[in-house]
Short mmCIF file of C-alpha atoms in Angstrom, two decimals:
data_model
loop_
_atom_site.label_atom_id
_atom_site.label_comp_id
_atom_site.label_asym_id
_atom_site.label_seq_id
_atom_site.Cartn_x
_atom_site.Cartn_y
_atom_site.Cartn_z
CA MET A 142 -6.73 11.08 10.08
CA ARG A 143 -7.47 7.35 10.12
CA SER A 144 -4.93 4.88 11.38
CA LEU A 145 -2.49 3.73 8.84
CA LEU A 146 -1.91 0.56 10.59
CA ASN A 147 -5.64 -0.34 9.82
CA LEU A 148 -5.25 0.82 6.16
CA PRO A 149 -5.54 -2.41 4.07
CA LYS A 150 -2.45 -2.57 1.82
CA ALA A 151 -0.64 -4.68 -0.79
CA HIS A 152 3.08 -4.69 -0.46
CA LEU A 153 4.82 -5.35 -3.90
CA HIS A 154 8.36 -4.40 -3.44
CA VAL A 155 10.11 -5.79 -0.49
CA HIS A 156 13.26 -8.08 -0.10
CA LEU A 157 12.71 -11.04 2.38
CA GLU A 158 16.43 -11.01 3.19
CA SER A 159 15.94 -7.33 4.12
CA THR A 160 13.04 -7.92 6.47
CA VAL A 161 14.69 -10.00 9.09
CA ARG A 162 14.32 -8.82 12.61
CA ARG A 163 17.61 -7.95 14.34
CA ALA A 164 16.90 -10.31 17.27
CA THR A 165 16.19 -13.13 14.80
CA LEU A 166 19.41 -12.49 12.96
CA ARG A 167 21.47 -12.62 16.15
CA GLU A 168 19.77 -15.85 17.15
CA ILE A 169 20.26 -17.81 13.88
CA GLY A 170 23.65 -16.31 13.57
CA ALA A 171 24.73 -17.58 16.90
CA ALA A 172 23.21 -21.04 16.06
CA ASN A 173 25.24 -20.97 12.91
CA GLY A 174 28.48 -19.63 14.22
CA VAL A 175 28.13 -16.10 12.69
CA GLN A 176 28.55 -13.08 14.96
CA VAL A 177 26.10 -10.49 14.50
CA PRO A 178 26.78 -6.93 15.88
CA GLY A 179 24.26 -5.59 18.48
CA ASP A 180 23.57 -2.20 16.60
CA THR A 181 20.65 -1.59 14.45
CA GLY A 182 22.35 -2.29 11.20
CA ALA A 183 21.80 1.28 9.97
CA PHE A 184 24.00 2.31 6.89
CA GLY A 185 25.01 5.43 5.05
CA SER A 186 26.81 3.83 1.93
CA PHE A 187 26.29 1.12 -0.62
CA ALA A 188 29.46 -0.72 0.93
CA ALA A 189 27.65 -0.85 4.18
CA PHE A 190 24.44 -1.88 2.52
CA PHE A 191 26.15 -4.67 0.75
CA ALA A 192 27.98 -5.71 3.93
CA GLN A 193 24.54 -5.96 5.68
CA ASN A 194 23.27 -8.16 2.82
CA ASP A 195 26.37 -10.38 3.07
CA LEU A 196 25.79 -10.85 6.93
CA VAL A 197 22.24 -11.87 6.52
CA ARG A 198 23.24 -14.37 3.81
CA ALA A 199 25.96 -15.85 6.20
CA CYS A 200 23.32 -16.32 8.86
CA LEU A 201 20.75 -18.16 6.77
CA GLN A 202 22.01 -21.81 6.64
CA ARG A 203 19.38 -24.25 7.69
CA PRO A 204 15.80 -24.90 6.46
CA ALA A 205 14.59 -23.69 9.79
CA ASP A 206 16.19 -20.31 9.37
CA PHE A 207 14.32 -19.77 6.00
CA ARG A 208 11.11 -21.05 7.49
CA ARG A 209 11.50 -18.67 10.41
CA ILE A 210 12.08 -15.36 8.62
CA ALA A 211 9.29 -16.11 6.14
CA TYR A 212 6.87 -16.75 8.97
CA GLU A 213 8.02 -13.66 10.86
CA PHE A 214 7.59 -11.70 7.63
CA CYS A 215 4.02 -12.62 7.61
CA GLU A 216 3.63 -11.80 11.33
CA ASP A 217 5.15 -8.35 10.85
CA GLU A 218 3.34 -7.48 7.80
CA THR A 219 0.13 -8.42 9.32
CA ALA A 220 0.86 -5.91 12.04
CA GLN A 221 1.39 -3.31 9.38
CA GLY A 222 -2.13 -3.83 7.85
CA THR A 223 -0.64 -5.59 4.86
CA ARG A 224 -3.23 -7.93 3.57
CA TYR A 225 -1.43 -9.24 0.49
CA ALA A 226 2.29 -9.28 -0.38
CA GLU A 227 4.69 -10.25 -3.30
CA VAL A 228 8.00 -10.56 -1.53
CA SER A 229 11.26 -11.02 -3.41
CA PHE A 230 13.66 -13.80 -2.70
CA THR A 231 16.87 -14.60 -4.22
CA ALA A 232 16.32 -18.39 -4.14
CA ALA A 233 18.89 -19.75 -6.61
CA ALA A 234 21.70 -17.89 -4.89
CA HIS A 235 20.99 -19.29 -1.51
CA GLY A 236 20.62 -22.75 -3.00
CA GLU A 237 23.80 -22.64 -4.69
CA ARG A 238 25.58 -21.29 -1.78
CA LEU A 239 24.19 -24.10 0.40
CA GLY A 240 24.76 -26.84 -2.00
CA ASP A 241 20.83 -27.74 -2.26
CA LEU A 242 19.20 -25.64 -4.84
CA ALA A 243 15.66 -26.35 -3.80
CA MET A 244 15.89 -26.22 0.02
CA PRO A 245 15.79 -22.46 0.59
CA LEU A 246 12.85 -21.85 -1.72
CA ASN A 247 11.03 -24.83 -0.31
CA ALA A 248 11.56 -23.75 3.37
CA VAL A 249 10.51 -20.25 2.69
CA LEU A 250 7.31 -21.46 1.03
CA GLU A 251 6.56 -23.61 4.25
CA GLY A 252 7.08 -20.46 6.40
CA LEU A 253 4.88 -18.35 4.33
CA GLU A 254 2.10 -21.06 4.33
CA ALA A 255 2.39 -21.24 8.12
CA GLY A 256 2.18 -17.60 8.39
CA ARG A 257 -1.00 -17.62 6.18
CA GLU A 258 -2.67 -20.18 8.55
CA ALA A 259 -1.70 -18.23 11.67
CA PHE A 260 -2.31 -14.54 10.41
CA GLY A 261 -4.50 -14.68 7.35
CA ILE A 262 -2.18 -12.80 5.18
CA GLU A 263 -1.76 -13.97 1.53
CA CYS A 264 1.79 -13.97 0.28
CA ARG A 265 3.47 -14.88 -3.05
CA LEU A 266 6.87 -14.98 -4.16
CA ILE A 267 8.95 -13.06 -6.85
CA LEU A 268 12.18 -14.90 -7.55
CA ASP A 269 14.83 -12.24 -8.31
CA HIS A 270 18.26 -12.57 -9.95
CA SER A 271 21.26 -10.21 -9.69
CA ARG A 272 22.35 -8.57 -12.81
CA ARG A 273 25.88 -9.14 -11.76
CA ARG A 274 25.48 -12.89 -11.73
CA SER A 275 25.38 -15.45 -14.53
CA VAL A 276 22.78 -16.19 -17.26
CA GLU A 277 23.17 -19.85 -16.10
CA ARG A 278 21.91 -18.89 -12.60
CA ALA A 279 18.92 -16.86 -14.11
CA TRP A 280 17.96 -20.00 -15.87
CA ARG A 281 18.13 -21.92 -12.62
CA THR A 282 15.92 -19.18 -10.93
CA LEU A 283 13.45 -19.76 -13.74
CA ASP A 284 13.58 -23.49 -13.13
CA LEU A 285 12.77 -23.05 -9.46
CA ALA A 286 9.95 -20.68 -10.29
CA ARG A 287 8.23 -23.20 -12.68
CA ARG A 288 7.89 -25.61 -9.78
CA HIS A 289 5.67 -23.67 -7.49
CA ASP A 290 2.30 -21.88 -7.93
CA ALA A 291 3.13 -19.69 -5.12
CA VAL A 292 5.87 -18.06 -7.28
CA VAL A 293 4.20 -15.52 -9.47
CA ALA A 294 7.14 -13.73 -11.11
CA VAL A 295 10.77 -13.55 -11.80
CA GLY A 296 12.95 -10.63 -12.51
CA LEU A 297 16.36 -8.78 -12.33
CA ALA A 298 17.54 -6.87 -9.37
CA GLY A 299 20.87 -5.34 -8.28
CA ASP A 300 23.09 -2.87 -9.76
CA GLU A 301 21.56 -1.45 -12.95
CA SER A 302 24.95 -0.54 -14.61
CA HIS A 303 25.11 -4.24 -15.43
CA PRO A 304 22.96 -4.58 -18.46
CA GLY A 305 19.76 -6.68 -18.78
CA ASP A 306 20.26 -7.73 -22.38
CA PRO A 307 22.04 -10.93 -21.71
CA PHE A 308 18.99 -12.24 -19.83
CA THR A 309 16.31 -11.55 -22.42
CA ASP A 310 15.76 -15.23 -23.45
CA VAL A 311 15.17 -16.19 -19.80
CA PHE A 312 12.58 -13.73 -19.24
CA ALA A 313 10.93 -14.24 -22.72
CA ALA A 314 10.75 -18.04 -21.73
CA ALA A 315 9.20 -16.98 -18.38
CA ARG A 316 6.44 -14.96 -20.07
CA ASP A 317 5.74 -17.66 -22.53
CA GLU A 318 5.18 -20.18 -19.63
CA GLY A 319 2.65 -17.94 -17.97
CA LEU A 320 5.09 -16.35 -15.14
CA HIS A 321 5.02 -12.67 -14.66
CA VAL A 322 8.24 -10.58 -14.93
CA VAL A 323 9.11 -7.54 -12.85
CA HIS A 324 12.50 -5.95 -13.12
CA HIS A 325 14.26 -3.27 -10.88
CA ALA A 326 14.89 -0.38 -13.42
CA GLY A 327 15.20 3.43 -13.28
CA GLU A 328 16.46 3.80 -9.69
CA GLY A 329 20.31 4.02 -10.04
CA GLU A 330 20.39 4.41 -13.82
CA GLY A 331 18.13 6.50 -16.17
CA PRO A 332 15.67 6.04 -18.96
CA ALA A 333 17.99 3.58 -20.87
CA SER A 334 17.40 1.13 -17.97
CA ILE A 335 13.68 1.55 -18.06
CA ARG A 336 13.53 1.20 -21.94
CA GLN A 337 15.52 -1.97 -21.70
CA ALA A 338 13.16 -3.44 -19.18
CA LEU A 339 10.04 -2.35 -20.95
CA GLY A 340 11.40 -3.68 -24.33
CA PRO A 341 13.53 -6.89 -24.37
CA GLY A 342 13.19 -7.28 -20.63
CA ARG A 343 9.39 -7.53 -20.96
CA THR A 344 8.74 -6.23 -17.52
CA GLU A 345 5.11 -5.75 -16.41
CA ARG A 346 5.98 -3.35 -13.44
CA LEU A 347 9.04 -1.17 -12.76
CA GLY A 348 10.78 -1.75 -9.58
CA HIS A 349 11.49 1.78 -8.43
CA GLY A 350 11.29 3.58 -11.83
CA ILE A 351 11.69 6.89 -10.39
CA ARG A 352 14.24 8.06 -13.19
CA VAL A 353 11.38 7.88 -15.63
CA LEU A 354 10.97 11.59 -15.14
CA ASP A 355 14.20 12.24 -16.86
CA ASP A 356 12.53 11.69 -20.35
CA PRO A 357 9.17 13.24 -21.11
CA ASP A 358 8.63 10.89 -24.01
CA LEU A 359 9.16 7.78 -21.56
CA VAL A 360 6.83 9.37 -19.17
CA ALA A 361 4.14 9.34 -21.85
CA GLU A 362 4.93 5.70 -22.84
CA VAL A 363 4.71 4.39 -19.29
CA ARG A 364 1.55 6.27 -18.81
CA GLU A 365 -0.03 5.05 -21.98
CA ARG A 366 1.02 1.63 -21.25
CA LYS A 367 -0.20 1.68 -17.69
CA ILE A 368 3.02 0.28 -16.19
CA PRO A 369 2.93 0.49 -12.40
CA LEU A 370 5.86 1.80 -10.52
CA GLU A 371 6.89 0.22 -7.26
CA VAL A 372 8.11 3.37 -5.41
CA CYS A 373 10.14 3.14 -2.37
CA PRO A 374 10.72 6.58 -0.96
CA SER A 375 12.69 5.87 2.33
CA SER A 376 14.82 3.23 0.74
CA ASN A 377 15.63 5.76 -2.18
CA VAL A 378 16.68 8.46 0.30
CA ALA A 379 18.75 5.89 2.52
CA LEU A 380 20.74 4.83 -0.53
CA GLY A 381 21.24 8.30 -1.90
CA PHE A 382 18.79 8.24 -4.89
CA ALA A 383 16.97 11.31 -3.22
CA SER A 384 18.50 13.94 -0.93
CA THR A 385 15.55 13.95 1.51
CA LEU A 386 11.94 12.45 1.58
CA GLU A 387 10.58 16.02 0.94
CA ASP A 388 12.67 16.03 -2.42
CA HIS A 389 11.60 12.71 -3.35
CA PRO A 390 9.94 12.66 -7.02
CA LEU A 391 6.76 10.78 -5.65
CA PRO A 392 4.49 13.87 -6.10
CA GLN A 393 5.75 14.55 -9.70
CA LEU A 394 5.13 10.88 -10.52
CA LEU A 395 1.57 11.27 -9.37
CA ASP A 396 1.07 14.62 -11.15
CA ALA A 397 2.38 13.02 -14.40
CA GLY A 398 -0.60 10.55 -14.12
CA LEU A 399 1.59 7.55 -13.58
CA ILE A 400 0.47 4.48 -11.53
CA VAL A 401 2.39 4.62 -8.32
CA THR A 402 2.40 1.99 -5.65
CA LEU A 403 4.00 2.54 -2.33
CA ASN A 404 6.53 0.03 -0.78
CA THR A 405 9.55 -0.32 1.53
CA ASP A 406 12.19 -2.28 -0.26
CA ILE A 407 14.39 -2.98 2.72
CA PRO A 408 12.29 -2.21 5.77
CA ALA A 409 14.53 -3.86 8.51
CA LEU A 410 17.56 -2.12 7.29
CA ILE A 411 16.04 1.46 7.46
CA ASP A 412 13.58 0.85 10.24
CA THR A 413 10.63 1.67 8.01
CA PRO A 414 7.83 -0.92 7.94
CA LEU A 415 4.96 -0.29 5.42
CA ALA A 416 2.64 1.67 7.68
CA THR A 417 5.55 3.93 8.61
CA GLU A 418 6.26 4.45 4.99
CA TYR A 419 2.67 5.57 4.52
CA ALA A 420 2.94 7.78 7.51
CA ARG A 421 6.14 9.48 6.34
CA VAL A 422 4.68 10.19 2.94
CA ARG A 423 1.44 11.62 4.57
CA GLU A 424 3.67 14.09 6.62
CA ALA A 425 6.16 14.90 3.91
CA PHE A 426 3.58 15.75 1.22
CA GLY A 427 0.33 16.51 3.26
CA TYR A 428 -1.60 13.75 1.71
CA ASP A 429 -5.07 13.17 3.09
CA ASP A 430 -6.76 9.79 3.70
CA HIS A 431 -8.21 9.57 0.30
CA THR A 432 -4.94 10.07 -1.42
CA LEU A 433 -3.26 7.45 0.76
CA ALA A 434 -6.07 5.07 0.08
CA ALA A 435 -5.59 5.78 -3.59
CA LEU A 436 -2.05 4.72 -3.36
CA ALA A 437 -3.11 1.46 -1.57
CA ARG A 438 -5.70 0.83 -4.30
CA ALA A 439 -2.92 1.23 -6.90
CA GLY A 440 -0.95 -1.44 -5.17
CA VAL A 441 -3.84 -3.87 -5.17
CA ASP A 442 -4.68 -3.21 -8.85
CA ALA A 443 -0.97 -3.66 -9.73
CA SER A 444 -0.61 -6.87 -7.96
CA PHE A 445 -0.78 -10.29 -9.41
CA ALA A 446 -3.38 -11.41 -6.89
CA PRO A 447 -6.47 -13.43 -7.85
CA THR A 448 -9.33 -11.29 -8.81
CA SER A 449 -11.31 -12.34 -5.70
CA THR A 450 -8.39 -11.11 -3.51
CA LYS A 451 -8.37 -7.75 -5.22
CA ALA A 452 -12.12 -7.41 -4.80
CA HIS A 453 -11.89 -8.10 -1.08
CA LEU A 454 -9.20 -5.67 -0.77
CA HIS A 455 -11.06 -2.87 -2.58
CA GLN A 456 -14.07 -3.65 -0.30
CA ALA A 457 -11.83 -3.29 2.83
CA LEU A 458 -10.45 -0.12 1.48
CA ASP A 459 -13.96 1.24 1.02
CA THR A 460 -14.75 0.38 4.67
CA TRP A 461 -11.57 2.01 5.96
CA LEU A 462 -12.57 5.38 4.34
CA THR A 463 -16.02 5.30 5.48
CA THR A 464 -15.64 4.11 9.05
CA PRO A 465 -14.87 6.99 11.38
CA GLU A 466 -11.98 6.63 13.74
CA PRO A 467 -12.88 6.03 17.35
CA PRO A 468 -12.54 9.20 19.65
#
């Protein structure tokens, strides 16, 4: 079995605020007057998950904080074999909280550029918006996205019990202006969530999407339309959407002929960086190197990366598969 740290990967579903190193969180928290517990931040309920998110937000206050977490994201992803990433960031929420709408996004972009120069990783941003928040903030998210070429997409995240229909005009405008749209759907809620995202929501990928299997007709539609799924098995288990990794529907999604990409979602919170996610899937389902490389290729193809980046990554995957591991 080849090293999964060396497997060239694209990472399409990961939230920047959920990648922050614990030591970094303690340091910036101390600088900003926020006490951060010394534990690992593990959680076993949605209440604890949301509390952790609130803690991270409270710590992030200065431009240097946002630059640092973006730079360290690049460093940590490079160590995992990630060559290209589309990282989600709730820019407008941070900007409104801090009284400077543009500052958090500008600082994150600076950190990603510094990370590219230092580590060679190519990163772009998806600006997400919580379904629980206002349509007005969603428009502000779109306005921020318009300003930067490094922002490739916008989309809805958060509790899927809150409908996506109030935001349809925002995402229609985004598509009309050449931005991509990617929504979380089909994780906590079922096929109706996915149908809304695919229809009026105009999504191009499904963030999670694992509940598609609840409806055979929907499986056929997603397969026919070649809609990629951003599947995050360890996160699904941690948040209670799958009982164990072995019971996760990843194999059924692949067997159904769907496009499946492998991602982490909230790696720092569940201590599962991307290479570890691949290793856990290998162990749980007995996948060989060719199957794992196919998952990585799906991530490359489903990305919004330039054609040249995709070609380079496919070549790197060919090399990974044909180069013997050293003894």
